Coordinates of C-alpha atoms and ligand atoms in Angstrom, one line a residue:
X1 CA -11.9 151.7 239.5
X2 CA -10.5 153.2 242.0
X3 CA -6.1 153.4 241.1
X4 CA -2.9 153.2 243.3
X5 CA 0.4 154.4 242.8
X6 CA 3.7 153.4 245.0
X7 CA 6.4 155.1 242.9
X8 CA 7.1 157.2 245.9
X9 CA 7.8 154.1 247.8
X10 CA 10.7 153.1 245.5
X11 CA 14.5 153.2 246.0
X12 CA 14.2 155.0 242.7
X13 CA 12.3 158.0 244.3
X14 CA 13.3 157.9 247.6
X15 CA 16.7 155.9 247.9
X16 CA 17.9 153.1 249.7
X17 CA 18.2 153.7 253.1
X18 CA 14.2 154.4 253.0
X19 CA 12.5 153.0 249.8
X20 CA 12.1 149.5 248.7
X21 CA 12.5 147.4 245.7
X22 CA 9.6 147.2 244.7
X23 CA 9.9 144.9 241.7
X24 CA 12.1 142.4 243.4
X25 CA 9.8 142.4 246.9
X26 CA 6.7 142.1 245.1
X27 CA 8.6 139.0 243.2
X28 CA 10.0 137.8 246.3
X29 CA 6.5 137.4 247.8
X30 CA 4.3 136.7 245.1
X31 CA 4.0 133.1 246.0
X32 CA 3.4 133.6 249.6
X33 CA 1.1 136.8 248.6
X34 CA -1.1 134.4 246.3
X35 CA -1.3 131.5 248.9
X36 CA -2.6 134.6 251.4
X37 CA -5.1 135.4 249.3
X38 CA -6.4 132.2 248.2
X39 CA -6.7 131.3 252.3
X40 CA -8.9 134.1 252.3
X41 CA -11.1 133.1 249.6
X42 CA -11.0 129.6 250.5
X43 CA -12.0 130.3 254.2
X44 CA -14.1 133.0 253.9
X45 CA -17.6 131.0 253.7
X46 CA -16.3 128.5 257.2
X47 CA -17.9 129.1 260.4
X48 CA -15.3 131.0 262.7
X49 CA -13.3 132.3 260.4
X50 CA -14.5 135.9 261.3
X51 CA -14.1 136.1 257.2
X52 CA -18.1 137.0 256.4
X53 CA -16.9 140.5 256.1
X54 CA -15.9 139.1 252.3
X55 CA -19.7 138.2 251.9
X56 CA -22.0 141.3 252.2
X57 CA -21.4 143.1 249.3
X58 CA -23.4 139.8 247.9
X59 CA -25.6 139.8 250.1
X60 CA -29.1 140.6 248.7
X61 CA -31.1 139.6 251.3
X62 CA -30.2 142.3 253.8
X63 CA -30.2 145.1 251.2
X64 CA -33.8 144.0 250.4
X65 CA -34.9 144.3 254.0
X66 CA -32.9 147.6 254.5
X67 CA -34.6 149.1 251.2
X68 CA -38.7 148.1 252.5
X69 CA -37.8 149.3 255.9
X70 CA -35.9 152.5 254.6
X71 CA -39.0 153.1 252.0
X72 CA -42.0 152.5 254.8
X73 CA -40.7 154.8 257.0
X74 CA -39.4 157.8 254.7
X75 CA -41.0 160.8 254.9
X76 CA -42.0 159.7 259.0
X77 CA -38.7 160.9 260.8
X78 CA -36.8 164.2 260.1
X79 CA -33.7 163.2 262.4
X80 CA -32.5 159.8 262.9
X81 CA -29.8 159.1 265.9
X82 CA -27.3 156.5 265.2
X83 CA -26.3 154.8 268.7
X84 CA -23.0 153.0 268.4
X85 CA -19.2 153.0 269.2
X86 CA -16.1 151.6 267.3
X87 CA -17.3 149.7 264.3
X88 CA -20.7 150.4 264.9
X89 CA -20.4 153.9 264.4
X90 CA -16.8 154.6 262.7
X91 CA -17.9 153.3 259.3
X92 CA -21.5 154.9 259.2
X93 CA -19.6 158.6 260.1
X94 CA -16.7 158.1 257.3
X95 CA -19.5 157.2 254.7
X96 CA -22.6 159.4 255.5
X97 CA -20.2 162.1 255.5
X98 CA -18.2 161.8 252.8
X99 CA -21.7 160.8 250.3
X100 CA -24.3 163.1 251.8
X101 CA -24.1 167.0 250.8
X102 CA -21.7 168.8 252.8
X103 CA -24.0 170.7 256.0
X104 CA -26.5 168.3 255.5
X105 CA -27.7 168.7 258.5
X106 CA -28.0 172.5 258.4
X107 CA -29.7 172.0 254.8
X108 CA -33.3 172.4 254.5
X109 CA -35.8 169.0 254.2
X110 CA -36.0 170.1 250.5
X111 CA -32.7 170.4 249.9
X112 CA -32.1 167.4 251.6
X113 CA -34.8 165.8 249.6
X114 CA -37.4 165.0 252.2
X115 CA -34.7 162.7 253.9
X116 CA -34.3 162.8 257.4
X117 CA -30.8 164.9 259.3
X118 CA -28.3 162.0 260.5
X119 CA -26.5 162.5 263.8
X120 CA -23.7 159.7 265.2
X121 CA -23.8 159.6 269.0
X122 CA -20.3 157.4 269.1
X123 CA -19.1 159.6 272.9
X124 CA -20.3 158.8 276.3
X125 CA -19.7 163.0 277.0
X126 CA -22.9 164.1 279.2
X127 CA -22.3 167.3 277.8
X128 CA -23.1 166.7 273.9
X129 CA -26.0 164.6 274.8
X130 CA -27.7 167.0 276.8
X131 CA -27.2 169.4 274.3
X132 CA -28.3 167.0 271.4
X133 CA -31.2 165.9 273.0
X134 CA -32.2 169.2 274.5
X135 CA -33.0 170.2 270.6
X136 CA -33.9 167.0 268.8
X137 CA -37.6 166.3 268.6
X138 CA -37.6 162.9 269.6
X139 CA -41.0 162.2 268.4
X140 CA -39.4 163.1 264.9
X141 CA -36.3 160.8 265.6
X142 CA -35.5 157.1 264.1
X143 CA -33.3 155.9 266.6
X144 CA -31.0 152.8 265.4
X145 CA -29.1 151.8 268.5
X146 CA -26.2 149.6 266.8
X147 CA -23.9 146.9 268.9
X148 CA -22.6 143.9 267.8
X149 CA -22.5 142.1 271.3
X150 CA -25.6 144.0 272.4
X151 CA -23.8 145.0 275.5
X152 CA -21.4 147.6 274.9
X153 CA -21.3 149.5 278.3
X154 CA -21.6 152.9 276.6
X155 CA -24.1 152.4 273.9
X156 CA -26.1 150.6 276.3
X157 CA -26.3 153.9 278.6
X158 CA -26.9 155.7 275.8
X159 CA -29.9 153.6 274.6
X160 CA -31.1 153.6 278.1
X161 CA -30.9 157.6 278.2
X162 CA -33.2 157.6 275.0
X163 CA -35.0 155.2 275.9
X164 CA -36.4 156.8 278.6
X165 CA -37.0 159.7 277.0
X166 CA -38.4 158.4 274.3
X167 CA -41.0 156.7 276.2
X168 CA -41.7 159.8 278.4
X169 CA -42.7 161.7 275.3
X170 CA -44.5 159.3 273.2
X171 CA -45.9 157.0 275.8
X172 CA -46.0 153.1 274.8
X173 CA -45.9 154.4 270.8
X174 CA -42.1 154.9 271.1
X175 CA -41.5 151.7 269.8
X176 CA -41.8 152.3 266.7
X177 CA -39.2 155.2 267.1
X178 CA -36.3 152.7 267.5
X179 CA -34.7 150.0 265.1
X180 CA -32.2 148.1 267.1
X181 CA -28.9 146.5 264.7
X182 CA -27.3 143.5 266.6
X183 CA -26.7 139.5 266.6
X184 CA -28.8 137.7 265.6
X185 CA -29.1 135.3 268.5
X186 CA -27.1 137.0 271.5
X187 CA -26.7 139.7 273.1
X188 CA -29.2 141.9 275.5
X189 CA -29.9 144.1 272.9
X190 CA -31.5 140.8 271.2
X191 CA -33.2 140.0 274.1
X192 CA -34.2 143.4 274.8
X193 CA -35.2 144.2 271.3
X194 CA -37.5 140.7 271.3
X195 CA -38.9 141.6 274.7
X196 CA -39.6 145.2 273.6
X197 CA -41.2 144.2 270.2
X198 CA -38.3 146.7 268.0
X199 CA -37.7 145.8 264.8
X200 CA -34.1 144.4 264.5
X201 CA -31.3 144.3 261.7
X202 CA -28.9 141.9 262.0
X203 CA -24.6 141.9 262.5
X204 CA -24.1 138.8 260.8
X205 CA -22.0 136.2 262.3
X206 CA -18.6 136.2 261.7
X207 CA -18.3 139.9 261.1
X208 CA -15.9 141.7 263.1
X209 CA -17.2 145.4 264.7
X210 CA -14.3 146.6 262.5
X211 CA -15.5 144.9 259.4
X212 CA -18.8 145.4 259.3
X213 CA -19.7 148.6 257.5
X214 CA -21.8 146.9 254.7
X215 CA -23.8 144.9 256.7
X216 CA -27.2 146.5 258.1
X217 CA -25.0 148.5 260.6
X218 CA -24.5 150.6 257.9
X219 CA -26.6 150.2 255.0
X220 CA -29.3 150.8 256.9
X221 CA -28.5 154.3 257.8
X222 CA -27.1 154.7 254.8
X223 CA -30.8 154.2 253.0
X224 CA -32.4 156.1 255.4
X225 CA -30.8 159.5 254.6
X226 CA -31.0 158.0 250.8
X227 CA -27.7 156.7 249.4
X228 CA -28.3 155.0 246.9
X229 CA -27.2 151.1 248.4
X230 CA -26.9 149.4 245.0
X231 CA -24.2 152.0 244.0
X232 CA -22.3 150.7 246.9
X233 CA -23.0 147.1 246.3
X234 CA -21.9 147.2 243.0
X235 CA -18.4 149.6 244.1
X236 CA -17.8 146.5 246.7
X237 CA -18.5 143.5 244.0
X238 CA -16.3 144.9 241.3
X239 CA -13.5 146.0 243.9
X240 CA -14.0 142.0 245.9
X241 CA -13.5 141.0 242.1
X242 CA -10.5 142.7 241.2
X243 CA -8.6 141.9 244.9
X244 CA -9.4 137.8 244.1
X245 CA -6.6 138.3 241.9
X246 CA -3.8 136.3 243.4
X247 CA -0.7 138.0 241.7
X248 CA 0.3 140.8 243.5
X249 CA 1.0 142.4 240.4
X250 CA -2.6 142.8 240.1
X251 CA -3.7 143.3 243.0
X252 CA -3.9 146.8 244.7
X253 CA -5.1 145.5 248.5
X254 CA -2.0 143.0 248.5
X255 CA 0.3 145.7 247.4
X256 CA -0.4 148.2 249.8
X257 CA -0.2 145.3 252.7
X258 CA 3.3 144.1 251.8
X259 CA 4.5 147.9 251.1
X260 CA 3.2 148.4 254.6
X261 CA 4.3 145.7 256.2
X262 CA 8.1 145.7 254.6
X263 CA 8.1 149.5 255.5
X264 CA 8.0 148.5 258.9
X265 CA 9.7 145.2 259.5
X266 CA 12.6 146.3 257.1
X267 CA 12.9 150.4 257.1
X268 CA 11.3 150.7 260.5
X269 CA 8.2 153.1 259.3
X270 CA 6.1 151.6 261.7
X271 CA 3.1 154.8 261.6
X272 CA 0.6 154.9 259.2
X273 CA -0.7 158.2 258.3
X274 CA -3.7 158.0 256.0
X275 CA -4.0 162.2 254.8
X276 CA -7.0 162.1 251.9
X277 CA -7.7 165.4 250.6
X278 CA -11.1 165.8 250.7
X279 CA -13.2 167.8 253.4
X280 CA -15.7 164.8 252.4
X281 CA -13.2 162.0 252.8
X282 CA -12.4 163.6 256.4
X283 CA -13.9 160.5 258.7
X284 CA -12.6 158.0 256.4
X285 CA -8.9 158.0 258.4
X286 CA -11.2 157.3 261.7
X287 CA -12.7 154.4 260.4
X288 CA -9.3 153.2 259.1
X289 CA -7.5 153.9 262.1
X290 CA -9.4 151.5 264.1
X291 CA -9.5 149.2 261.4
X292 CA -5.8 149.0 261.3
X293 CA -5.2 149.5 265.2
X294 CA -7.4 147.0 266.5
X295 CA -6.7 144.5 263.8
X296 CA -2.9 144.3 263.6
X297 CA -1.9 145.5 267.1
X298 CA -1.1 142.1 268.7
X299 CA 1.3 140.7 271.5
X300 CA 1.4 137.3 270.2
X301 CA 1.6 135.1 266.5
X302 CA -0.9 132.6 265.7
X303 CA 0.8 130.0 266.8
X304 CA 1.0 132.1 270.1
X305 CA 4.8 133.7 270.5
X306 CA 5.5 136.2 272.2
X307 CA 5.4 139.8 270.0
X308 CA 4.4 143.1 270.1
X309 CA 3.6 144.3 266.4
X310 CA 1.2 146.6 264.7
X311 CA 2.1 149.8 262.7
X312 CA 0.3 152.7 264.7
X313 CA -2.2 154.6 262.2
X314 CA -2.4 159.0 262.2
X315 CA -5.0 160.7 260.7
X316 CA -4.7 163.6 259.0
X317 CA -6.1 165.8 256.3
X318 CA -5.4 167.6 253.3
X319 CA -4.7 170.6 252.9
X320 CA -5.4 171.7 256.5
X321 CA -2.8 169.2 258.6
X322 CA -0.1 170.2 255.9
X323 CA -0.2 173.4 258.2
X324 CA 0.0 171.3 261.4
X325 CA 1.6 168.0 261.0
X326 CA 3.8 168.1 257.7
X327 CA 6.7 169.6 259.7
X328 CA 7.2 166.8 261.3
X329 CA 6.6 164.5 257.9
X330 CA 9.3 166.6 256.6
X331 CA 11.6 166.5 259.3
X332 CA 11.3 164.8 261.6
X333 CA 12.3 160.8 262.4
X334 CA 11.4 159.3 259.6
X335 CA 9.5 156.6 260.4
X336 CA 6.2 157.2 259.1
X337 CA 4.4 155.9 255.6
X338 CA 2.3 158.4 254.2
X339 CA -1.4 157.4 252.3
X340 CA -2.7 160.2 250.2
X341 CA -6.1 159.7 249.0
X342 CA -6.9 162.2 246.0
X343 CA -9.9 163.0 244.2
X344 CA -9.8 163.4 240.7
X345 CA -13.0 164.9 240.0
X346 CA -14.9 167.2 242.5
X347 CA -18.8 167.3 242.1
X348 CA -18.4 171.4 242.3
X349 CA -15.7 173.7 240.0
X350 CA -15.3 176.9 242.2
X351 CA -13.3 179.3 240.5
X352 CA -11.2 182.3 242.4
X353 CA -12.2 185.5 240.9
X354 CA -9.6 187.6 239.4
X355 CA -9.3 190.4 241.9
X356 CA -6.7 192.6 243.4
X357 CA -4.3 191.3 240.5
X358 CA -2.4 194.6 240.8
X359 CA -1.1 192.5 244.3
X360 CA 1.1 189.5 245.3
X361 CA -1.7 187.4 244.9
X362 CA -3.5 188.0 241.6
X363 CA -2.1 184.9 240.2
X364 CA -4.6 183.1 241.7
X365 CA -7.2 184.5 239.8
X366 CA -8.8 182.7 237.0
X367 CA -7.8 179.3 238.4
X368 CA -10.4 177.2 240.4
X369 CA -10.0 175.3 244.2
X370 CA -10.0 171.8 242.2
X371 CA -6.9 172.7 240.9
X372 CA -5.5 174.2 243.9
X373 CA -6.3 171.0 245.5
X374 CA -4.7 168.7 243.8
X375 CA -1.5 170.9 243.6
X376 CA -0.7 171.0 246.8
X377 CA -1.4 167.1 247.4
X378 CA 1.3 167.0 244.4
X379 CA 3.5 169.4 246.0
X380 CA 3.1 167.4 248.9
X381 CA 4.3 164.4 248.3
X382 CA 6.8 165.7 245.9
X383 CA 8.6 167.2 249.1
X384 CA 8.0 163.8 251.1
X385 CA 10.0 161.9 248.5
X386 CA 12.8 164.9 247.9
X387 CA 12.9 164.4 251.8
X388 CA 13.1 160.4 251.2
X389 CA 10.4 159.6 253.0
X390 CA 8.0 157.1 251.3
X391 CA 4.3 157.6 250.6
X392 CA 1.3 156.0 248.3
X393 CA -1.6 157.3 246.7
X394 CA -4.9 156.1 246.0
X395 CA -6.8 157.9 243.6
X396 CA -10.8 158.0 243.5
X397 CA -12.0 159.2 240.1
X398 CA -15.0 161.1 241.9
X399 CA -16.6 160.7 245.3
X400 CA -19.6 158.2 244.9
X401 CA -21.0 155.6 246.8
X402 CA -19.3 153.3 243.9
X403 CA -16.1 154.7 244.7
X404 CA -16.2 155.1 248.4
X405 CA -17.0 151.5 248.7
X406 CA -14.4 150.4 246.8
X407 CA -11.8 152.4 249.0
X408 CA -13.2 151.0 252.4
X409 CA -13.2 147.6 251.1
X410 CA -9.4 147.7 249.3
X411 CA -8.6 148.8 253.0
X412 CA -10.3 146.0 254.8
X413 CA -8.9 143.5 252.5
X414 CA -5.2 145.1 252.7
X415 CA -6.3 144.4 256.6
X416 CA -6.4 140.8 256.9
X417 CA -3.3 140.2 254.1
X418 CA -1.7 142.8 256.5
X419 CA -2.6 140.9 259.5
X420 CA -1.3 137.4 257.1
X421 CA 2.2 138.9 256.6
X422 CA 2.6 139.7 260.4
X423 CA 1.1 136.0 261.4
X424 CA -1.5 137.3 263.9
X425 CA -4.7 137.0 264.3
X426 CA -6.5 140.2 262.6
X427 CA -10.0 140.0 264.1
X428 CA -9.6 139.7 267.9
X429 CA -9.5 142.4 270.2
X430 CA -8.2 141.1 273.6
X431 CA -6.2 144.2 274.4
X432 CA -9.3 146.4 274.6
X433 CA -11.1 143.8 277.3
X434 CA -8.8 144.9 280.6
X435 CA -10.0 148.5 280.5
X436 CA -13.5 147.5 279.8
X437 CA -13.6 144.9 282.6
X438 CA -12.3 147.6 285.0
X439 CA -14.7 149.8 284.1
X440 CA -17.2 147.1 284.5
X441 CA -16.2 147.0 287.9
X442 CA -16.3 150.7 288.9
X443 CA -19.2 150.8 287.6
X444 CA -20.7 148.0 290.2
X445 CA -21.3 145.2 287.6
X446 CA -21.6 141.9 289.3
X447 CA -19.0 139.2 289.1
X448 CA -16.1 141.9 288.9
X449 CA -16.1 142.5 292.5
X450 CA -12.6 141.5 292.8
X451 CA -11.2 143.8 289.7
X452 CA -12.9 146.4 292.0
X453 CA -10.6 145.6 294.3
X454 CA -7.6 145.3 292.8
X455 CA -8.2 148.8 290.4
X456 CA -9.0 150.6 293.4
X457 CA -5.8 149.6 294.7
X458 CA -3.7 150.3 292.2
X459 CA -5.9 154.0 291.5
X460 CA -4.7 155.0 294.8
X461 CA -1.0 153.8 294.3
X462 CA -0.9 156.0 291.3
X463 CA -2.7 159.0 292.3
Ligands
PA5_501 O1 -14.0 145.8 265.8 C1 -14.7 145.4 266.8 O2 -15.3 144.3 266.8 C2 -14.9 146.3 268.0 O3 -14.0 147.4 268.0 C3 -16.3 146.8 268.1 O4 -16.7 147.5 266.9 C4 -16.6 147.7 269.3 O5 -16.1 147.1 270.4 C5 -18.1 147.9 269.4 O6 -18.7 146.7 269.6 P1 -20.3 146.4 269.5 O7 -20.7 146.6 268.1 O8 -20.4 145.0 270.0 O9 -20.9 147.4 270.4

């Protein structure tokens, strides 16, 4: 399993102007801690709970159809083009990337063995998508365009980009080049898709954007470029197991929640920077930081007060941010909690040679990257605490699918206890609809004639 250690969050480490109690808090909130996460187990199978999320590491169904369709078309595609935004594109980047060789794009088909290349297109830029598409082989390209509502403005034009393309090259065969992911009954990319004859995975319902890695939205790629599914299932059943644990004691989602959550409402560390050090882990802050964003950022409590709350997430890595942003860790206001992820185990030992010891630094021949590594993520948050400011660290033993999944889905559970402590409502989104309804209108959709209006109004005030 994957392990967590808050020392570095205690008044013992880092005083108490800045630390916490941890003992007494986690005693002080056990109760209401254990009540949070029985809700959650108790809802999690009612309709409109948005709570499904806590299902698909169970569900064999979809990894059965994921597996046939991943097996009948192997060997077929040598690129497949992932067309999606937010949650339907966050999760597939942080995982591809972190389980598939590093390059693997610029490996060869056997040392990829026989699976296809995996590009994300999660940008609207014209730019990278002429460019992509000016060198992809479309007739060699699985293209899974992935929305949860089936309308999302920009994977829509995307879709409709290859689309066209598609069907320019490979005439009415192109069907069979695309696998559309969406509802199940909504949407136009269900209608579309039906129309069109695609075959279709399905969002469940009930599963958040946000949430929804280990549904089809990402198995599916994820068994096309050949990780191994099952490994991930299993990572997400034993890590689902261990978080049912209702004392907090036991419980590594719940603890990170509350340490997050008292950091902020008691010490005022209201930014979350999540700084793994892995080149391979890289994406994983992406796919947290809109997980964290979008789910806790709210202007009013369930029962509908007034508020503005959410603790604003940073991504960083290590080493390479320690030479950009640790400064200001260091430093500057301290109002920031810091998550390290660490690796134990690296699936490569790359040694330093011993060279030009006769100079300053000879000492580092003879010992290997690995340890290099993890000495400086030591060193690291050594300094944060000397400096009193507080920081975790989650430790995977090795980067595997078992692992990986166990990460994302301590996170998404530490999520919606998170969202618990701070009484809102975790898995809306209304504060991202304004901007897209304006856009709507610029962009001449009907029935927002009026935001036209107004925008253009208020476009020309501020310009
Ligand atoms: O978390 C969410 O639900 C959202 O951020 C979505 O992921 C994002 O809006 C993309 O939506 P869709 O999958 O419908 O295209």
């Amino acid at each position: 399993m994957i392990k967590f250690d808050c020392k570095n969050i205690d008044i013992q480490t880092i005083g108490f102007e800045n630390g916490l109690n941890i003992e007494e808090e986690f005693n002080n909130y056990s109760n209401q801690i254990s009540a949070i996460i029985s809700d959650l187990n108790k809802r999690k199978d009612s309709r409109g709970e948005w709570l499904q999320w806590m299902n698909l590491g169970y569900s064999e169904e979809t990894a059965w159809y994921v597996k046939e369709y991943a097996a009948m078309v192997q060997g077929r595609f040598d690129n497949i083009l992932i067309l999606g935004i937010g949650g339907s594109a966050l999760g597939g980047i942080a995982v591809t990337h972190a389980l598939l060789k590093p390059y693997w794009n610029l490996l060869s088909k056997e040392q990829r063995n026989g699976f296809p290349k995996i590009f994300f297109l999660d940008n609207i830029d014209p730019d990278a998508i002429t460019s992509l598409l000016s060198f992809m082989d479309l007739k060699k390209t699985l293209v899974n365009v992935i929305t949860k509502s089936g309308d999302t403005l920009e994977t829509m034009a995307q879709y409709m980009i290859v689309k066209d393309l598609l069907e320019k090259e490979l005439g009415d065969d192109y069907r069979k080049n695309i696998v559309a992911t969406t509802d199940m009954r909504t949407g136009i990319l269900r209608q579309i898709a039906e129309q069109e004859g695609y075959k279709t995975f399905v969002v469940p319902d009930d599963v958040g954007g946000r949430f929804s890695v280990f549904s089809a939205v990402g198995l599916l790629p994820f068994a096309l470029v050949g990780i191994d599914i099952d490994e991930i299932r299993a990572g997400i059943k034993d890590m689902d197991l261990a978080l049912k644990n209702t004392d907090i004691h036991n419980n590594v989602a719940a603890q990170n929640a509350l340490i997050h959550y008292l950091m902020d409402i008691k010490q005022g560390k209201n930014i979350t920077v999540m700084m793994p050090y892995s080149s391979r882990l890289k994406f994983v802050p992406d796919w947290f930081a809109h997980l964290w964003a979008e789910s806790l950022g709210k202007n009013e409590t369930l029962e509908g007060v007034n508020c503005h709350i959410g603790s604003t997430p940073v991504k960083a890595l290590g080493v390479t941010d320690q030479y950009s942003q640790m400064q200001l860790y260091n430093d500057g206001p301290n109002n920031k909690i810091i998550d390290f992820i660490r690796v134990e185990e690296f699936d490569n030992k790359l040694e330093i040679p011993k060279i030009f010891e006769y100079t300053g630094i000879g000492y580092l021949g003879g010992k290997t990257m690995n340890n290099l590594m993890n000495a400086e993520a030591d060193s690291t948050r050594v300094t944060l605490a000397d400096h009193s400011r507080p920081s975790v660290t989650v430790t995977l033993p090795k980067i595997d699918g078992y692992h990986i999944a166990q990460l994302l889905y301590m996170y998404e559970v530490q999520t919606a206890i998170a969202g618990a402590l701070y009484n809102v409502n975790a898995f809306n989104q209304p504060g991202v609809e304004q901007a897209k309804n304006y856009t709507y209108a610029l962009m001449g959709r009907a029935g927002y004639e009026d935001s036209a209006e107004s925008l253009k109004l208020k476009m020309s005030v501020i310009q």
